[in-house]
């Protein structure tokens, strides 16, 4: 059985709460002690501002209260007697003995001390979701990488996770694709690169159609035959016309085949690919149900859900569930989709990893869902954009706007070139493996190390650098930890008890123990960058330790302790990177 670990942070919180309860002070309602990692590590490892918060409520001197509490607190087995700093912070310094024990426990635990979720949930994660025949743009890239990371972490914490790729495989773009397909599809090009050919067709028709509409506006012509033809094709498709259905089906199939190559490169899998079209049959009855319940009403020929009195949901912008032409769109499909997730998959939570521009859509969807009578926890995990190195659109070497496939290929190529230069004596296969791990890892890490809401610049130089907060830097730190074990003659055995004598050993052990705090914290506000910066700190702590403390030349328990620190660092780096979908290799 796994030992059920409690982090130092939680333990300290409990001890501080006990001391407060025993202090005889009257605590305000709902007063909660919080402990945080120390802002300034010169004063300790953790701190609490509880005395300051309480002093304010009790109208007493915060420093005096902090001193009183620090004296009374029983932190035996965890920390040295707490000290008081500044206006009334109470600081804790974890003892080497407690850290040594924790190190032993971590190594005995396959989850490295990370506590399982207190209440495991069924969580549906909706991510990636590109659109057939449309460009897979940077928003989809960000969604894919962030969504996969969140899924991995939620699973690691013991939740039941269902990943669903809600492909945009139904929609008005098919009017143009069908028209273009019939006018001049290049079969050869379709076989060679389906996503590109469908996109070409779509773009060509779109451009011609737009040109005609412009000409009408300019008074140069009176009709828009292309737009009309596209509409007619779409109506035929929606009515189930066999020829159009067959073309549509082929478009979807070839697109999925093309997408699966991308997901393969990214090491990303989905449990389901229930695209928009999957819900078609449900839409008429769903709309009738909402109308009958009085949730939707007609407005200017369309059937809408309104959000009267809720300006943040767009007082004036209703959720259109049946258009004037009788068709259904994105809103209706999303209602059917969430119903499926709640009723069939029993979702307690549904997370949508979709760009920030869709936040109004999701606020409206969530509100409509609740009024309809379903109450899962619903979260829109939004994110910003990626900019090219020039701060504008991203471009490839050849100067075209990027397709994801080319981008990932280029990442591997560039990584391979770096590896080639650093370590020419590796075998061809090793180099290919490392090129993949480093190239794809670099792209993912660049994404995950940013706060998801900030726009960031895409930079090959930066992401492939071996110095700095990058995937290669962390992968290289892992390789260094493995190098120690390769040099070991004899079996890799390092039984406790451990002794942490040097400050760099203590600091590394403390940093290792914090993995258990950081992994769950990522899900609090969906911030993979917390894990990234943690791993970066860990790699730095390891390098300082490794410079200060010889491992193989040490003896006895000093050597065992140092090997244990190396092994734990190695496992935390590997596990942490894997939680971001990033591979490690034994050499580089
Ligand atoms: N296909 C949509 C787009 O590209 C994203 C879909 C997100 N998921 C959802 N259930 N709406 O914008």
XYZ file of C-alpha atoms and ligand atoms in Angstrom:
600
model
C 0.000 0.000 0.000
C 1.086 3.583 -0.643
C 1.817 5.647 2.398
C -0.594 8.560 2.264
C 1.671 11.520 2.438
C 0.944 14.894 3.857
C 3.019 17.751 2.575
C 5.076 19.871 4.955
C 2.822 22.726 4.004
C -0.305 20.919 5.180
C 1.400 19.603 8.301
C 2.497 23.102 9.273
C -0.952 24.442 8.577
C -2.386 21.877 10.989
C 0.163 22.624 13.705
C -0.409 26.366 13.363
C -4.169 25.885 13.563
C -3.765 23.785 16.694
C -1.612 26.455 18.327
C -4.188 29.097 17.498
C -7.037 27.036 18.848
C -5.107 26.462 22.075
C -4.089 30.120 22.407
C -7.358 31.219 23.945
C -7.854 34.061 21.445
C -11.324 34.409 20.023
C -10.971 33.622 16.347
C -13.144 35.438 13.816
C -15.680 33.315 11.905
C -14.197 31.237 9.104
C -10.690 32.153 10.075
C -8.291 29.888 8.213
C -4.580 29.571 8.710
C -2.633 29.475 5.480
C 1.004 28.514 5.140
C 2.976 29.384 2.013
C 6.444 28.687 0.733
C 8.669 31.463 2.082
C 8.875 34.523 -0.110
C 12.392 35.195 1.176
C 14.282 31.969 1.786
C 16.812 33.662 4.041
C 14.202 33.583 6.805
C 12.947 30.038 6.375
C 11.292 27.530 4.090
C 7.642 28.298 4.831
C 5.798 31.218 6.342
C 2.383 32.126 7.629
C 0.800 35.545 7.912
C -1.857 34.176 10.289
C -0.728 36.381 13.182
C -0.985 39.499 11.029
C -4.460 38.648 9.782
C -5.632 37.750 13.262
C -4.050 40.805 14.918
C -5.995 43.005 12.555
C -9.260 41.366 13.575
C -8.362 41.455 17.291
C -6.879 44.945 17.024
C -3.639 43.974 18.734
C 0.034 44.239 17.876
C 0.854 41.706 15.100
C 4.489 41.181 16.058
C 3.617 40.488 19.668
C 0.911 38.041 18.630
C 3.293 36.360 16.183
C 5.918 35.981 18.895
C 3.390 34.517 21.296
C 2.156 32.005 18.707
C 5.643 31.099 17.518
C 6.615 30.234 21.066
C 3.543 28.113 21.672
C 3.590 26.212 18.416
C 4.513 22.554 18.581
C 6.367 21.809 15.345
C 8.363 18.863 16.636
C 9.384 16.394 13.979
C 8.918 18.968 11.216
C 10.574 22.283 11.769
C 12.957 24.136 14.024
C 11.175 26.430 16.501
C 9.492 29.081 14.349
C 10.884 32.599 14.211
C 9.234 35.940 13.645
C 10.241 38.384 10.939
C 9.106 41.672 9.474
C 5.724 42.991 10.553
C 4.714 39.588 11.992
C 5.433 36.716 9.645
C 6.039 33.397 11.353
C 8.768 31.420 9.575
C 9.479 27.716 9.588
C 12.671 25.912 8.694
C 12.250 22.200 8.027
C 14.760 20.100 9.939
C 17.313 17.967 8.114
C 15.952 14.915 9.974
C 12.404 15.475 8.733
C 13.697 15.975 5.207
C 15.788 12.816 5.386
C 12.743 10.790 6.400
C 10.673 12.389 3.667
C 13.348 11.524 1.106
C 13.155 7.884 2.118
C 9.352 7.918 1.888
C 9.439 9.549 -1.524
C 11.758 6.931 -2.912
C 9.477 4.175 -1.633
C 6.464 5.700 -3.355
C 5.750 5.360 -7.071
C 4.018 8.775 -6.992
C 6.974 10.376 -5.230
C 4.921 11.582 -2.300
C 2.205 13.320 -4.316
C -1.032 12.842 -2.371
C -4.021 11.528 -4.329
C -7.012 13.821 -4.848
C -9.167 13.850 -1.724
C -12.303 13.471 -3.821
C -11.612 11.736 -7.128
C -13.874 13.037 -9.870
C -14.876 12.085 -13.381
C -13.487 14.884 -15.511
C -14.109 15.355 -19.219
C -11.406 17.434 -20.864
C -12.269 19.019 -24.202
C -9.116 20.066 -26.024
C -7.435 20.423 -29.407
C -10.721 20.371 -31.415
C -9.490 21.632 -34.802
C -11.891 22.157 -37.686
C -11.975 19.988 -40.788
C -10.914 21.891 -43.915
C -9.788 24.894 -41.917
C -6.278 25.815 -40.855
C -5.178 24.252 -37.605
C -4.003 27.458 -36.009
C -1.875 28.307 -33.019
C -4.939 28.278 -30.789
C -5.335 24.603 -31.492
C -1.667 23.998 -30.788
C -1.882 25.681 -27.410
C -5.092 23.861 -26.589
C -3.577 20.514 -27.542
C -0.479 20.903 -25.403
C -2.176 22.448 -22.362
C -5.125 20.039 -22.483
C -2.889 16.999 -22.658
C -0.821 18.231 -19.706
C -3.934 18.826 -17.585
C -5.239 15.378 -18.485
C -1.976 13.732 -17.470
C -1.890 15.557 -14.149
C -5.532 14.865 -13.319
C -4.980 11.153 -14.018
C -1.814 11.129 -11.938
C -3.812 12.534 -9.025
C -6.325 9.708 -9.312
C -9.205 11.346 -11.160
C -11.080 9.490 -13.877
C -10.287 11.483 -16.976
C -12.111 11.310 -20.301
C -10.385 13.156 -23.119
C -12.601 14.151 -26.020
C -11.496 15.774 -29.258
C -14.532 17.776 -30.317
C -13.551 18.073 -33.974
C -15.302 20.788 -35.985
C -16.541 18.324 -38.580
C -19.854 19.991 -39.372
C -20.504 23.579 -40.210
C -20.877 26.205 -42.849
C -17.350 25.660 -44.178
C -18.628 22.469 -45.827
C -20.737 24.482 -48.243
C -17.537 25.913 -49.674
C -15.611 22.666 -49.483
C -18.344 20.775 -51.340
C -18.572 23.428 -54.031
C -14.798 23.550 -54.421
C -14.502 19.791 -54.370
C -16.912 19.466 -57.260
C -15.292 22.325 -59.191
C -11.708 21.273 -59.021
C -10.336 19.010 -56.358
C -6.830 17.721 -57.006
C -7.105 14.025 -56.087
C -3.349 13.545 -56.114
C -2.787 16.454 -53.771
C -5.551 15.157 -51.534
C -3.825 11.810 -51.172
C -0.441 13.405 -50.554
C -1.528 15.952 -47.953
C -5.263 15.908 -47.286
C -5.353 18.730 -44.755
C -3.491 21.049 -47.094
C -5.615 20.229 -50.154
C -8.921 20.684 -48.316
C -7.650 23.927 -46.941
C -6.600 25.072 -50.433
C -10.055 24.294 -51.797
C -11.786 26.035 -48.931
C -9.583 29.108 -49.190
C -9.928 29.363 -52.965
C -13.715 29.243 -52.856
C -13.829 31.579 -49.896
C -11.651 34.125 -51.692
C -13.680 33.982 -54.925
C -16.904 34.264 -53.025
C -15.636 37.222 -51.017
C -14.469 38.927 -54.203
C -17.962 38.646 -55.665
C -19.516 40.028 -52.520
C -17.101 42.959 -52.592
C -17.956 43.586 -56.216
C -21.625 43.712 -55.316
C -20.879 46.217 -52.592
C -18.899 48.306 -55.040
C -21.814 48.238 -57.442
C -19.823 46.295 -60.053
C -22.198 43.357 -60.150
C -25.541 42.355 -58.748
C -25.279 38.646 -58.006
C -23.149 36.313 -55.875
C -23.370 32.983 -57.683
C -20.570 31.302 -55.723
C -22.049 32.111 -52.350
C -25.425 30.882 -53.557
C -23.921 27.659 -54.886
C -22.157 27.029 -51.564
C -25.367 27.603 -49.639
C -27.190 25.181 -51.900
C -24.510 22.530 -51.325
C -24.736 23.036 -47.581
C -28.520 22.706 -47.575
C -28.227 19.493 -49.588
C -25.677 18.144 -47.128
C -27.851 18.987 -44.153
C -30.780 17.263 -45.847
C -28.693 14.104 -46.168
C -28.045 14.169 -49.917
C -26.073 10.951 -50.567
C -23.454 12.461 -52.871
C -22.676 15.330 -50.516
C -22.709 13.045 -47.509
C -20.173 10.805 -49.224
C -17.862 13.728 -49.996
C -18.264 15.074 -46.467
C -17.409 11.661 -45.047
C -14.252 11.514 -47.142
C -13.228 14.987 -46.039
C -13.588 14.003 -42.415
C -11.786 10.702 -42.854
C -8.779 12.118 -44.658
C -8.552 14.975 -42.175
C -8.608 12.636 -39.221
C -5.902 10.558 -40.854
C -3.778 13.675 -41.284
C -4.444 14.782 -37.714
C -3.505 11.430 -36.291
C 0.006 11.861 -37.730
C 0.306 15.110 -35.815
C -0.979 13.612 -32.585
C 1.402 10.706 -33.032
C 4.339 13.066 -33.300
C 3.112 14.827 -30.191
C 2.596 11.561 -28.246
C -0.974 12.586 -27.581
C -3.994 10.294 -27.535
C -7.687 10.900 -27.069
C -10.276 8.585 -25.569
C -12.924 9.906 -27.948
C -13.254 11.861 -31.157
C -16.879 12.882 -30.923
C -17.008 15.731 -33.387
C -19.838 18.181 -33.866
C -21.564 15.917 -36.403
C -22.025 13.182 -33.800
C -24.765 15.281 -32.187
C -26.778 16.142 -35.316
C -29.662 13.782 -34.631
C -30.187 15.111 -31.139
C -30.454 18.776 -32.106
C -34.140 19.115 -33.207
C -35.522 17.420 -30.084
C -33.121 19.294 -27.832
C -34.243 22.615 -29.239
C -37.908 21.602 -28.893
C -37.253 20.654 -25.274
C -35.681 24.006 -24.447
C -38.510 25.817 -26.148
C -41.135 23.787 -24.299
C -39.416 24.507 -20.992
C -39.616 28.200 -21.750
C -35.838 28.574 -21.774
C -35.678 29.711 -25.370
C -37.837 32.126 -27.269
C -38.119 33.407 -30.784
C -36.493 36.649 -31.798
C -36.288 37.963 -35.334
C -36.964 34.514 -36.706
C -34.282 32.771 -34.653
C -34.768 30.736 -31.507
C -32.598 32.144 -28.723
C -31.699 31.808 -25.087
C -31.453 35.257 -23.515
C -29.490 36.396 -20.504
C -31.626 39.296 -19.383
C -30.179 41.198 -16.494
C -26.797 39.475 -16.794
C -24.676 42.012 -18.646
C -21.548 39.880 -18.246
C -23.262 37.201 -20.326
C -24.110 39.643 -23.054
C -27.526 41.092 -22.332
C -27.915 41.801 -26.003
C -26.035 38.858 -27.489
C -28.314 35.846 -27.173
C -27.335 32.197 -27.494
C -28.806 31.261 -30.849
C -29.959 27.674 -30.831
C -31.895 27.690 -34.098
C -30.994 30.109 -36.851
C -33.475 31.964 -39.050
C -32.894 29.426 -41.830
C -33.794 26.589 -39.457
C -30.186 25.387 -39.136
C -28.295 24.667 -35.932
C -24.856 25.936 -35.032
C -22.032 25.834 -32.537
C -24.219 26.769 -29.544
C -26.776 24.020 -30.053
C -24.105 21.397 -30.664
C -22.323 22.383 -27.487
C -25.510 21.945 -25.471
C -25.987 18.464 -26.902
C -22.322 17.726 -26.229
C -22.431 18.660 -22.582
C -25.607 16.650 -22.137
C -23.812 13.594 -23.509
C -20.858 14.151 -21.223
C -23.012 14.489 -18.134
C -25.591 11.798 -18.857
C -23.526 9.159 -20.633
C -20.074 9.711 -19.194
C -21.310 10.823 -15.769
C -19.009 13.825 -15.788
C -18.648 15.686 -12.506
C -16.537 18.279 -14.248
C -16.070 19.460 -17.826
C -13.016 21.520 -18.756
C -12.855 23.345 -22.088
C -9.347 24.245 -23.169
C -10.179 26.878 -25.774
C -8.755 30.311 -26.615
C -9.831 33.418 -24.733
C -11.875 34.863 -27.647
C -14.558 32.243 -26.954
C -15.112 33.211 -23.332
C -18.542 34.738 -23.953
C -19.660 31.553 -25.711
C -18.651 29.450 -22.726
C -20.159 31.757 -20.110
C -23.413 31.540 -22.017
C -23.141 27.789 -22.488
C -22.522 27.234 -18.773
C -25.413 29.428 -17.735
C -27.774 27.799 -20.238
C -26.676 24.343 -19.076
C -27.489 25.162 -15.460
C -30.864 26.579 -16.369
C -31.528 23.416 -18.357
C -30.927 21.482 -15.132
C -27.403 20.065 -15.298
C -24.799 21.117 -12.784
C -21.361 19.723 -13.478
C -18.460 21.975 -12.576
C -17.717 23.706 -15.883
C -14.476 25.518 -16.582
C -13.277 27.459 -19.570
C -9.496 27.103 -19.500
C -8.634 30.062 -21.707
C -5.280 31.075 -23.153
C -3.687 33.867 -25.189
C -1.865 33.732 -28.541
C 1.547 32.798 -29.852
C 3.385 35.411 -31.869
C 6.212 34.987 -34.343
C 9.715 36.173 -33.469
C 8.883 39.494 -35.100
C 5.922 39.872 -32.756
C 3.524 39.193 -35.632
C 2.200 36.096 -37.369
C 4.278 32.939 -37.114
C 6.178 31.927 -40.264
C 8.255 28.894 -41.230
C 11.706 28.982 -42.819
C 10.140 29.012 -46.254
C 8.128 32.030 -45.193
C 4.661 30.555 -45.403
C 2.281 30.688 -42.502
C 2.879 27.618 -40.393
C 1.125 24.322 -40.474
C 1.582 22.311 -37.336
C 3.043 19.345 -39.145
C 5.831 21.450 -40.672
C 6.458 23.148 -37.380
C 6.932 19.884 -35.501
C 9.134 18.526 -38.272
C 11.281 21.628 -38.098
C 11.531 21.334 -34.310
C 12.886 17.802 -34.595
C 15.284 18.774 -37.357
C 16.683 21.683 -35.420
C 17.003 19.613 -32.251
C 18.771 16.906 -34.199
C 21.281 19.449 -35.486
C 22.010 20.604 -31.940
C 22.473 17.033 -30.699
C 24.664 16.227 -33.669
C 26.966 19.068 -32.755
C 27.062 18.349 -29.033
C 27.474 14.611 -29.217
C 28.502 13.328 -32.655
C 29.440 9.842 -31.433
C 25.850 8.754 -30.653
C 24.276 6.145 -32.948
C 21.868 7.218 -35.656
C 18.913 5.762 -33.794
C 19.883 7.423 -30.529
C 20.164 10.746 -32.321
C 16.715 10.347 -33.872
C 15.196 9.516 -30.491
C 16.887 12.460 -28.830
C 15.922 14.754 -31.707
C 12.302 13.767 -31.198
C 12.357 14.103 -27.417
C 14.168 17.439 -27.479
C 12.395 18.977 -30.471
C 8.856 18.117 -29.437
C 9.736 18.648 -25.786
C 11.034 22.134 -26.546
C 7.814 23.170 -28.283
C 5.670 21.781 -25.476
C 7.790 23.256 -22.727
C 7.811 26.697 -24.298
C 4.031 26.551 -24.189
C 3.678 25.108 -20.709
C 6.261 27.326 -19.038
C 4.222 30.454 -19.859
C 1.259 31.664 -17.944
C -1.499 30.423 -20.232
C -3.137 33.830 -20.550
C -0.051 35.693 -21.760
C 0.835 36.012 -25.424
C 4.333 34.755 -26.027
C 6.866 34.916 -28.815
C 7.787 31.748 -30.585
C 11.574 31.522 -30.632
C 13.584 28.548 -31.867
C 16.769 29.968 -30.340
C 15.252 30.295 -26.916
C 13.360 27.027 -26.738
C 16.280 24.912 -27.953
C 18.830 26.522 -25.682
C 20.559 24.257 -23.171
C 20.773 27.135 -20.717
C 17.719 28.644 -19.149
C 14.198 27.600 -18.465
C 13.839 25.170 -21.380
C 13.090 21.532 -22.070
C 16.658 20.720 -23.193
C 18.046 22.192 -19.970
C 15.799 19.948 -17.881
C 16.313 16.907 -20.087
C 20.037 17.478 -19.770
C 19.774 17.699 -15.981
C 18.047 14.315 -16.085
C 20.846 12.898 -18.259
C 23.379 14.134 -15.698
C 21.573 12.324 -12.880
C 21.592 9.118 -14.927
C 25.282 9.566 -15.709
C 26.082 9.177 -12.020
C 24.438 5.774 -11.893
C 26.238 4.646 -15.045
C 29.554 5.428 -13.367
C 28.622 3.504 -10.257
C 30.424 0.200 -10.037
C 28.280 -2.314 -8.267
C 24.539 -2.243 -7.723
C 22.660 1.015 -7.202
C 21.848 0.503 -3.534
C 21.571 3.313 -1.047
C 19.625 2.275 2.039
C 18.813 4.858 4.707
C 18.875 6.325 7.232
C 19.947 9.442 5.404
C 21.913 12.335 6.836
C 21.601 15.770 5.345
C 24.618 17.717 6.560
C 25.339 20.257 3.841
C 22.990 23.156 3.148
C 22.894 22.288 -0.562
C 21.755 18.757 0.361
C 19.067 20.102 2.653
C 17.885 22.562 0.032
C 17.711 19.874 -2.646
C 15.760 17.551 -0.326
C 13.362 20.365 0.523
C 12.859 21.186 -3.155
C 12.232 17.516 -3.910
C 9.608 17.293 -1.182
C 7.764 20.216 -2.729
C 6.881 18.174 -5.823
C 3.960 16.931 -3.725
C 2.683 20.491 -3.273
C 3.266 21.668 -6.796
C 1.572 18.931 -8.830
C -1.889 19.379 -7.253
C -1.529 23.163 -7.317
C -1.402 23.096 -11.137
C -5.086 22.174 -11.228
C -6.217 24.945 -8.881
C -6.123 27.543 -11.625
C -4.979 25.326 -14.519
C -1.419 26.561 -14.506
C 1.118 24.107 -15.896
C 3.712 26.888 -15.660
C 3.848 26.246 -11.901
C 5.172 22.760 -12.599
C 7.611 24.097 -15.198
C 9.134 26.692 -12.907
C 9.289 24.125 -10.124
C 11.273 21.702 -12.291
C 13.589 24.530 -13.287
C 14.215 25.346 -9.618
C 14.804 21.672 -8.924
C 17.378 21.368 -11.714
C 19.190 24.405 -10.337
C 19.139 22.977 -6.811
C 20.554 19.760 -8.197
C 23.387 21.514 -10.026
C 24.365 23.463 -6.886
C 24.322 20.287 -4.836
C 26.315 18.417 -7.450
C 28.988 21.104 -7.552
C 29.278 21.261 -3.766
C 28.989 17.576 -2.866
C 31.002 14.750 -4.398
C 28.810 11.681 -4.713
C 30.888 8.753 -5.905
C 33.921 9.704 -3.835
C 31.882 9.914 -0.640
C 31.494 6.972 1.722
C 28.991 5.312 4.002
C 25.727 7.111 4.757
C 26.992 10.330 3.180
C 27.317 8.498 -0.114
C 23.970 6.698 0.346
C 22.270 10.017 1.064
C 23.775 11.667 -1.974
C 22.856 8.764 -4.235
C 19.328 8.925 -2.847
C 19.182 12.628 -3.672
C 20.378 11.906 -7.222
C 17.850 9.120 -7.651
C 14.963 11.217 -6.329
C 15.955 14.159 -8.544
C 16.097 11.842 -11.507
C 12.641 10.444 -10.815
C 11.029 13.796 -10.099
C 12.474 15.278 -13.296
C 11.324 12.318 -15.369
C 7.876 12.183 -13.791
C 7.416 15.949 -13.895
C 8.432 16.190 -17.544
C 6.193 13.241 -18.396
C 3.294 15.071 -16.767
C 3.900 17.757 -19.362
C 4.019 15.144 -22.110
C 7.795 15.547 -22.467
C 10.100 12.563 -22.831
C 13.512 12.114 -21.342
C 16.398 10.144 -22.807
C 19.249 8.426 -20.985
C 21.906 10.252 -22.997
C 22.091 13.434 -24.930
N -13.602 23.768 -33.077
C -13.611 24.909 -32.221
C -12.659 25.959 -32.767
O -11.768 25.657 -33.511
C -13.216 24.579 -30.805
C -14.142 23.645 -30.110
C -13.964 23.681 -28.628
N -14.860 22.790 -27.942
C -16.165 23.006 -27.770
N -16.853 22.090 -27.145
N -16.733 24.105 -28.187
O -12.795 27.125 -32.433
